[in-house]
Short mmCIF file of C-alpha atoms in Angstrom, two decimals:
data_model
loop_
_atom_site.label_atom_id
_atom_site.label_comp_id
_atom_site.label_asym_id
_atom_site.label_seq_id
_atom_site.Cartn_x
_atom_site.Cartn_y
_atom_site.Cartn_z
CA UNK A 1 -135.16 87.30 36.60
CA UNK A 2 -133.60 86.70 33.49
CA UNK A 3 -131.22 89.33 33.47
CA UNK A 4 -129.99 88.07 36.83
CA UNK A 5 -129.42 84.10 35.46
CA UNK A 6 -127.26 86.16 32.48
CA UNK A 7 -125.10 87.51 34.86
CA UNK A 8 -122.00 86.08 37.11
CA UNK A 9 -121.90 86.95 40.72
CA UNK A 10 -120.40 90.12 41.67
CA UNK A 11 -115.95 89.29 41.67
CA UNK A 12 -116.83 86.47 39.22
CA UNK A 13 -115.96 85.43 35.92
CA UNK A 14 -115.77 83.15 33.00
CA UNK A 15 -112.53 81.85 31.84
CA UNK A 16 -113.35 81.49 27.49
CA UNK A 17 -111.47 79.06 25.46
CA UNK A 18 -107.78 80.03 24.61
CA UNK A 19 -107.15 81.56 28.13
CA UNK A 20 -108.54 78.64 30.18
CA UNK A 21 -105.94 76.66 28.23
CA UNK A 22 -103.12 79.07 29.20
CA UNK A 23 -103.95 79.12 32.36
CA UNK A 24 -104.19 75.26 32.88
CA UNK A 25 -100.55 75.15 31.12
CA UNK A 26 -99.26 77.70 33.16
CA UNK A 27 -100.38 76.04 36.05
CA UNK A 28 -99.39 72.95 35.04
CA UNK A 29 -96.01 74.19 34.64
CA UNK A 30 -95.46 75.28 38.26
CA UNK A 31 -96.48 72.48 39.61
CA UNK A 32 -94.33 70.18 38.03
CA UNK A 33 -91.78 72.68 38.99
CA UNK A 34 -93.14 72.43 42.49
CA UNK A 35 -92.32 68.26 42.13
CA UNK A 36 -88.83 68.73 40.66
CA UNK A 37 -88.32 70.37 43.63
CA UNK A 38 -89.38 67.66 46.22
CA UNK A 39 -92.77 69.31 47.42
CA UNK A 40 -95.99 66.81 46.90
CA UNK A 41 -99.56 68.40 45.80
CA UNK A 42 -102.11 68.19 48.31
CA UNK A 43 -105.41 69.32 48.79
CA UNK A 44 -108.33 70.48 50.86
CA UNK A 45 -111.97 70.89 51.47
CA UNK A 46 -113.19 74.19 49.62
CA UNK A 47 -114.89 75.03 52.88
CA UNK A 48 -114.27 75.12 56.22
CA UNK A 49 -115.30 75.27 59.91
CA UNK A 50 -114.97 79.51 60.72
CA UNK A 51 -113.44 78.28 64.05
CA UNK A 52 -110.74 76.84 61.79
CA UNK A 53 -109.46 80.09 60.86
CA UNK A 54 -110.55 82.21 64.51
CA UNK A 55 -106.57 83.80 65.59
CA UNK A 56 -106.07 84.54 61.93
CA UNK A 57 -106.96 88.22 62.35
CA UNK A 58 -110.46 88.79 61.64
CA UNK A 59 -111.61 84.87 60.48
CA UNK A 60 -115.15 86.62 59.17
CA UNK A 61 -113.72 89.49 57.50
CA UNK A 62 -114.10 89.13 53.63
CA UNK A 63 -115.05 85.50 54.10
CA UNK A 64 -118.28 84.48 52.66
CA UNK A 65 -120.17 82.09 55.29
CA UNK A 66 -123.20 79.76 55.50
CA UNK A 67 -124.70 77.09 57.72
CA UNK A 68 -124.60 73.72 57.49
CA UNK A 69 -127.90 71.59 58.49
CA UNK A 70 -126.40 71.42 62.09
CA UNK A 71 -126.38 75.33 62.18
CA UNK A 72 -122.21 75.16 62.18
CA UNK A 73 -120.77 78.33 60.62
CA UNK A 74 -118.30 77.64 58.08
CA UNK A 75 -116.60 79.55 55.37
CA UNK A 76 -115.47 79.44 52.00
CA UNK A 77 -110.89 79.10 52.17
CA UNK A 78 -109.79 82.50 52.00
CA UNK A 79 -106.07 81.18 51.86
CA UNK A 80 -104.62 78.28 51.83
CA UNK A 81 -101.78 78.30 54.45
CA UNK A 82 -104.21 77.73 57.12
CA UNK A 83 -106.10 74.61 55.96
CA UNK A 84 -102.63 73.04 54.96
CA UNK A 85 -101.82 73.86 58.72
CA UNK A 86 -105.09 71.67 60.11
CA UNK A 87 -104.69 68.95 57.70
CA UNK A 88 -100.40 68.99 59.05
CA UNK A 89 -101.48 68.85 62.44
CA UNK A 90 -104.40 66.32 62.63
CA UNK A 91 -103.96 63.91 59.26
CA UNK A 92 -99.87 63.93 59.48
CA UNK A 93 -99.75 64.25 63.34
CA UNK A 94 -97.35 61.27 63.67
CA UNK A 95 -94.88 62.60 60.76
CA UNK A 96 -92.15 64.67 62.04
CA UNK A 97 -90.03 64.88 59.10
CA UNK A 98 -89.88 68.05 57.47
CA UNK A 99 -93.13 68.77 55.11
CA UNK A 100 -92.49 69.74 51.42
CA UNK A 101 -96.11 70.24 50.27
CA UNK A 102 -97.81 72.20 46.96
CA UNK A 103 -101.33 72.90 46.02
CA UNK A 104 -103.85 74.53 43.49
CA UNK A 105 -106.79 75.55 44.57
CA UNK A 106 -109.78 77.80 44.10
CA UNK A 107 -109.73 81.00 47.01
CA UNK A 108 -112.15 83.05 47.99
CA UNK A 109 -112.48 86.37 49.49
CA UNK A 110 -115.15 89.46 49.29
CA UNK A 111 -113.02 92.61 48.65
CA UNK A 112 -113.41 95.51 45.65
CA UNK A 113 -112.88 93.69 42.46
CA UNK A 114 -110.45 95.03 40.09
CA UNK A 115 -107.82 94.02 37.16
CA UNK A 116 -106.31 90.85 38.35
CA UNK A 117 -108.29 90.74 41.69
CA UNK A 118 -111.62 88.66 42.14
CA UNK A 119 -113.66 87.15 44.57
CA UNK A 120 -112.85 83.94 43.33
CA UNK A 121 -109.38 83.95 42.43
CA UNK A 122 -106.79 80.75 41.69
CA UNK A 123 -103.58 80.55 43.74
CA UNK A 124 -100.48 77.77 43.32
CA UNK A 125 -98.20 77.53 46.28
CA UNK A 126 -96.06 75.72 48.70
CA UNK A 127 -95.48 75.05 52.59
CA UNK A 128 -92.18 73.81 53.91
CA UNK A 129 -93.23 72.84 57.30
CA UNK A 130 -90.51 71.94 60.15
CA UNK A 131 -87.36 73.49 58.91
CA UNK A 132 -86.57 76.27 60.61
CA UNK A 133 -83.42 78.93 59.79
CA UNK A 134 -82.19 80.73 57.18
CA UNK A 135 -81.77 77.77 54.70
CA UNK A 136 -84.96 76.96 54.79
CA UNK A 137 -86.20 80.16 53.52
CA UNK A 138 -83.46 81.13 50.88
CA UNK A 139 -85.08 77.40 49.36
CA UNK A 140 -88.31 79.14 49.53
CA UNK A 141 -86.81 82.61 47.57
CA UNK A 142 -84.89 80.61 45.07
CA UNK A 143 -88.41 78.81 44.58
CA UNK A 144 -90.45 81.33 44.27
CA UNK A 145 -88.10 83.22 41.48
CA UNK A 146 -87.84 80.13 39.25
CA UNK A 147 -91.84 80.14 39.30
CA UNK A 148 -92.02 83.10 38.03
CA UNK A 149 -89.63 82.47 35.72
CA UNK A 150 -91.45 79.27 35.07
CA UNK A 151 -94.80 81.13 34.63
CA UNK A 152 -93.53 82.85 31.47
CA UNK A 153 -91.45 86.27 33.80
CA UNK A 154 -88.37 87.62 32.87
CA UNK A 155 -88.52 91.19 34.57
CA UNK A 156 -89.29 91.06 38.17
CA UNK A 157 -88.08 92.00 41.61
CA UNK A 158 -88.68 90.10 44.66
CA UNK A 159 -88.37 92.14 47.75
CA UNK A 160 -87.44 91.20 51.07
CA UNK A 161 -88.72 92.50 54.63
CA UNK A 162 -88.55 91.16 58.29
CA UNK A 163 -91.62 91.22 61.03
CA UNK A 164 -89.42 91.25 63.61
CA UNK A 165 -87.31 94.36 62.05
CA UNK A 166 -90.85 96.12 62.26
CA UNK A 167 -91.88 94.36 65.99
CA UNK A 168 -88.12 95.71 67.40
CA UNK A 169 -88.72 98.96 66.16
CA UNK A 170 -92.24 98.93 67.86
CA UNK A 171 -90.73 97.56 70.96
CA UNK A 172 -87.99 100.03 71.10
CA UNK A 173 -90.60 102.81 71.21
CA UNK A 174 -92.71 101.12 73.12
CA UNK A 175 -89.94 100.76 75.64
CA UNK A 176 -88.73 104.43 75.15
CA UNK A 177 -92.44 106.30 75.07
CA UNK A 178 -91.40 108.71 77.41
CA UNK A 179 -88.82 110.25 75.26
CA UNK A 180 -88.04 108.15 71.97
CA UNK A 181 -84.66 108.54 70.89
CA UNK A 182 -83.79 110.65 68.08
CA UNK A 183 -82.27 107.85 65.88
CA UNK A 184 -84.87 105.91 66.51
CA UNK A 185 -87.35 108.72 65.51
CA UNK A 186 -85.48 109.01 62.40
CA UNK A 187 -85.48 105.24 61.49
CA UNK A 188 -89.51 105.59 61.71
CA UNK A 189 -89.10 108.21 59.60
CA UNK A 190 -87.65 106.94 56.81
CA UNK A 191 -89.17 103.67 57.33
CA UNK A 192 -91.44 104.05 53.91
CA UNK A 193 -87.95 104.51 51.80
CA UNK A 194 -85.84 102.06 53.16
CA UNK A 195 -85.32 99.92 50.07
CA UNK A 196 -82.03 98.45 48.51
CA UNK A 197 -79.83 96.02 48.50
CA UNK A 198 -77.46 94.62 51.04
CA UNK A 199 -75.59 97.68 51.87
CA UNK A 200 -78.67 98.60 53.26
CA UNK A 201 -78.68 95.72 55.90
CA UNK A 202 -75.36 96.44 56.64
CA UNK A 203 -76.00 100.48 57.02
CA UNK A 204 -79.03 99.44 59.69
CA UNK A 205 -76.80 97.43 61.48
CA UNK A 206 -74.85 99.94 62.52
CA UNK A 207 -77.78 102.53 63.03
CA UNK A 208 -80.22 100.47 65.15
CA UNK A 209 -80.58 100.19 68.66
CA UNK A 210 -82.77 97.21 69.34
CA UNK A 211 -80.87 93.82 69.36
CA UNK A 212 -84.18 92.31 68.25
CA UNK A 213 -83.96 94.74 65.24
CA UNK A 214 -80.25 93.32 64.41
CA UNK A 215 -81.19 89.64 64.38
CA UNK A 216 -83.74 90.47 62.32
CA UNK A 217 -81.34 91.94 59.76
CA UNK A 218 -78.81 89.67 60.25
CA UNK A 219 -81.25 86.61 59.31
CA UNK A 220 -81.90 88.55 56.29
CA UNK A 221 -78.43 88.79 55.46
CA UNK A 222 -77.99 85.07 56.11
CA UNK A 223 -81.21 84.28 53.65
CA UNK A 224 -79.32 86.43 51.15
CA UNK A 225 -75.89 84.93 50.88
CA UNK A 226 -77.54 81.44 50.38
CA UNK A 227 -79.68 82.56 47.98
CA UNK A 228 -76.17 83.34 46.15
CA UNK A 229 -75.86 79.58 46.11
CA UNK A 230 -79.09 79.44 44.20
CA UNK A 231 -77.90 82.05 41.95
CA UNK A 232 -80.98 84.23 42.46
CA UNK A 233 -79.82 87.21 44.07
CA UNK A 234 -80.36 89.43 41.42
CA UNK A 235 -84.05 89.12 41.75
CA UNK A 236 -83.73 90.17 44.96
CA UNK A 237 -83.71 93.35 46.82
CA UNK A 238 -85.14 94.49 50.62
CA UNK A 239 -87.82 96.29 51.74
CA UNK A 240 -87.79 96.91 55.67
CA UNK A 241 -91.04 98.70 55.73
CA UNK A 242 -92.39 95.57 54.32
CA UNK A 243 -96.09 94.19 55.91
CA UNK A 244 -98.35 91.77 54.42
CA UNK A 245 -101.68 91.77 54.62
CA UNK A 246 -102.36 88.22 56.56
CA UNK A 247 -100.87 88.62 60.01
CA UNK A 248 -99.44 85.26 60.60
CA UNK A 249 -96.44 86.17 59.85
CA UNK A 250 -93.14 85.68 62.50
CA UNK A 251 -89.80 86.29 60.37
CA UNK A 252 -89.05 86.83 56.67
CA UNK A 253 -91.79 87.73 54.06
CA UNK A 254 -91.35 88.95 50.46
CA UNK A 255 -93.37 89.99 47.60
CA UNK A 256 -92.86 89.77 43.81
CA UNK A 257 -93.73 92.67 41.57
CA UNK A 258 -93.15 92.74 37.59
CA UNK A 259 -92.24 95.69 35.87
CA UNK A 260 -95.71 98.64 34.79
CA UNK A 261 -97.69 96.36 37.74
CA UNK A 262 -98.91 98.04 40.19
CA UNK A 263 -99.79 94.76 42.35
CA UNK A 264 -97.83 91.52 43.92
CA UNK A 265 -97.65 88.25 41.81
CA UNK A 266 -96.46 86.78 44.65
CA UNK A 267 -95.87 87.10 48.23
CA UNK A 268 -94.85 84.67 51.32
CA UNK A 269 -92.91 84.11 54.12
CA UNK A 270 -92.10 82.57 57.61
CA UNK A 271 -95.01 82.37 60.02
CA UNK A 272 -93.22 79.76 63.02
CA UNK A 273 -96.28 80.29 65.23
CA UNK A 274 -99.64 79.33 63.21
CA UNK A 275 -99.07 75.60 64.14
CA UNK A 276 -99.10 76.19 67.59
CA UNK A 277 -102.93 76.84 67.71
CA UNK A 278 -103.38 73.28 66.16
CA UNK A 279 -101.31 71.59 68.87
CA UNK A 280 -98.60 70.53 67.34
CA UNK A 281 -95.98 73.53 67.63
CA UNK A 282 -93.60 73.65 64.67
CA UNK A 283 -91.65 76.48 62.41
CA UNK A 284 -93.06 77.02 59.12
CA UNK A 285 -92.51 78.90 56.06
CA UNK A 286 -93.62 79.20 52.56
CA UNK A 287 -95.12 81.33 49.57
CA UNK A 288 -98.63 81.89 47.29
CA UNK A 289 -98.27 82.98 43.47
CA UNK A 290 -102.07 84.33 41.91
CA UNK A 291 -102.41 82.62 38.70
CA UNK A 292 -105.05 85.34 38.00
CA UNK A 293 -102.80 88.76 38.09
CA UNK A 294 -99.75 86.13 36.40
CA UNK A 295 -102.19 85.62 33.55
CA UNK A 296 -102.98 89.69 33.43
CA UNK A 297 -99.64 90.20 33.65
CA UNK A 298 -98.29 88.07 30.58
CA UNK A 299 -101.26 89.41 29.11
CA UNK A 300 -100.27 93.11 29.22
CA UNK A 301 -96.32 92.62 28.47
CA UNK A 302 -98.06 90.60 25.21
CA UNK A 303 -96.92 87.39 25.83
CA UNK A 304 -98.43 84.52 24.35
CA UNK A 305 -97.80 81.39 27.15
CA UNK A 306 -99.82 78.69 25.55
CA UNK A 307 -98.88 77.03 22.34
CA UNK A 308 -102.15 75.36 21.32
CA UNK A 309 -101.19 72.18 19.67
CA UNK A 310 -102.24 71.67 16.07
CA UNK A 311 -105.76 70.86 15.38
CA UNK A 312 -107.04 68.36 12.48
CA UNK A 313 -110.74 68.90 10.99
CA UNK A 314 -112.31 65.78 9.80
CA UNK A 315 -115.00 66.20 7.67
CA UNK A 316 -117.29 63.33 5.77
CA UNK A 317 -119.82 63.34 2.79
CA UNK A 318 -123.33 62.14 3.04
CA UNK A 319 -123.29 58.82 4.00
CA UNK A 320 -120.18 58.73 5.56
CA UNK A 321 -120.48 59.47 9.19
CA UNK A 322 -119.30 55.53 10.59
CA UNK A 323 -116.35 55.91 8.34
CA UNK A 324 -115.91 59.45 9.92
CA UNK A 325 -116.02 58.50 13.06
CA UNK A 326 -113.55 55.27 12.68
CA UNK A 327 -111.08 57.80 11.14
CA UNK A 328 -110.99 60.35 13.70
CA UNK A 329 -110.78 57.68 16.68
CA UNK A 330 -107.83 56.36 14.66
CA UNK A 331 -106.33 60.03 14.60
CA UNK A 332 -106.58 60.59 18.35
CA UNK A 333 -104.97 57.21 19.31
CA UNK A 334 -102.11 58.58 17.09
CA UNK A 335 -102.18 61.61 19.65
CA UNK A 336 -103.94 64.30 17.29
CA UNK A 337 -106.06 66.81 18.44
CA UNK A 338 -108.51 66.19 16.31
CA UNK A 339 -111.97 68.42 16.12
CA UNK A 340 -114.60 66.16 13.82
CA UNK A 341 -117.57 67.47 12.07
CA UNK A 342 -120.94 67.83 13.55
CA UNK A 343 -123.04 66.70 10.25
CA UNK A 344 -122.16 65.70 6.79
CA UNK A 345 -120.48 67.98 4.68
CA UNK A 346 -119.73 68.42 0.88
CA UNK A 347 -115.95 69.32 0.15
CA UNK A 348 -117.02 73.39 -0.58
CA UNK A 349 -118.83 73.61 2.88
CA UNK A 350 -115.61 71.93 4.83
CA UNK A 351 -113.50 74.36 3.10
CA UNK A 352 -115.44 77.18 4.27
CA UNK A 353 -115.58 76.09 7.90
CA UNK A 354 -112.05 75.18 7.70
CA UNK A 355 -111.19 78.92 6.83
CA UNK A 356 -113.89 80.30 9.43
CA UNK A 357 -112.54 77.92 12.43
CA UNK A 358 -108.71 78.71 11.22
CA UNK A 359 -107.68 74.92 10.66
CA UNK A 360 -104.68 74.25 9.83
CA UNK A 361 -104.98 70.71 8.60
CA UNK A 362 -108.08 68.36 7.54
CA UNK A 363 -108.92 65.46 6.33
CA UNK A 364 -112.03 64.58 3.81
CA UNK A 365 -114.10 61.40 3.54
CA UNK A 366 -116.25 61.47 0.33
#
């Protein structure tokens, strides 16, 4: 029993002091950057109704659920695109303007834990909701590279697929099962390796045979040159093998990798058909970035994010603790960060916990 209430659930843990302040900065960081950029924070219940997220795949698969006392299943969020989708569609029903929107929130989903992966796990993200086209998501790109940059990133890549790149190919088969064509066998092929940069769209262009296949890279191509505008597009490069794991997904998705990680920071994309089940049909796109593997990250390339602001150690002699007190209120209204002592002190014993606790300044009342 005891050695259970000394442990954190399995895909748990505690955040200490130092790194809970880094991550709050960091954090807070993006989302400003999220405002500058028009999109306004919004949030949602931690839990919801399973039914919420049924068509989402496999709503019950990693998702820890209970009952409530009416015996309704619901679920801890395992993302946050979904609930953002319900809350669009019921609370803003009447809005028809295009939706800008950013959140922080707390996710949670049973899988292996591992180096930058949890149960519980913190993501910061956006939705634009009711802009279709390719503008629309280069806005989202150019976005999601400036977070990263934002987050503390220098060296990244953000790579680009298309769904319905992968969904022509499919249908082209599917079409031709009897006998598939040989460049179309050879596109499957080399599916896994088809990375680079726009050459590459243009090359495919030329190679495949679905029409469906074409549009798809001609959006991308579209996405790219307006991402020129943004001056991102060396951060960018295309994957057309690319899948994601959630399989909402309709158009363009990406992911961002940083350089010795062997994981996403971020990922996103277009997913036009999620609103639909909500009854209110509209095209959608957008992107998540896992504060979690950011902070590993920044971590392993030994980068320091949060600056913590000075802190002042007041310390008082016996009979001195109002006068204390009064002077490190007066302190703090100046805007000091200012730690106080927990019990009278002579002027040897503050300057021994002022070396142990690494203060830089302090202030004595004798």
């Amino acid at each position: 029993m005891t050695e259970t209430i000394l442990q954190v659930p399995y895909g748990t843990r505690d955040v200490l002091p130092g790194e809970a302040a880094a991550r709050r900065q960091m954090e807070d960081k993006i989302c400003s950057l999220f405002a500058l950029w028009g999109y306004d924070e919004v949030a949602t219940p931690t839990f919801e109704y399973l039914d919420t997220f049924a068509g989402m795949g496999q709503p019950g698969a990693g998702a820890f659920k209970f009952f409530d006392r009416k015996d309704n299943i619901l679920m801890l969020r395992t993302d946050m695109t979904t609930p953002i989708a319900r809350m669009v569609a019921t609370r803003m029903r009447k809005d028809e303007s295009v939706k800008r929107l950013s959140y922080r929130a707390q996710l949670f989903r049973y899988e292996e834990a591992q180096a930058g992966r949890q149960c519980e796990f913190t993501q910061c993200g956006i939705e634009m909701m009711g802009a279709a086209g390719a503008a629309a998501d280069a806005e989202v790109i150019a976005l999601a590279v400036s977070t990263l940059m934002e987050a503390g990133l220098k060296d990244f890549n953000i790579t680009l697929g298309h769904m319905e790149f992968i969904n022509g190919l499919i249908e082209a088969a599917t079409l031709e099962a009897a006998k598939i064509p040989e460049q179309l066998a050879l596109i499957f092929k080399e599916l896994l390796f088809l990375h680079g940069g726009i050459a590459l769209l243009e090359d495919m262009q030329k190679r495949v045979l679905s029409r469906r296949c074409w549009n798809a890279l001609e959006n991308l191509r579209e996405i790219y040159e307006l991402a020129k505008a943004y001056g991102v597009e060396r951060y960018l490069s295309f994957d057309l093998g690319l899948t994601r794991s959630l399989d909402y997904y309709t158009g363009m998705l990406f992911e961002g990798y940083a350089a010795g990680m062997g994981y996403s920071l971020i990922g996103g994309g277009r997913y036009d058909n999620m609103m639909q089940r909500f009854g209110k049909p509209c095209p959608a796109t957008g992107f998540a970035l896992g504060i979690d593997r950011m902070a590993l990250t920044l971590e392993r390339q030994g980068k320091q994010f949060v600056k913590q602001p000075e802190t002042l150690f007041v310390a008082y002699g016996e009979g001195k603790t109002a006068e204390g007190i009064r002077a490190a209120c007066a302190l703090r209204k100046d805007g000091k960060r200012v730690k106080l002592a927990d019990r009278a002190m002579t002027e040897t014993e503050m300057q021994q916990a002022v070396q142990e606790n690494h203060y830089s300044t302090w202030k004595y009342i004798g």
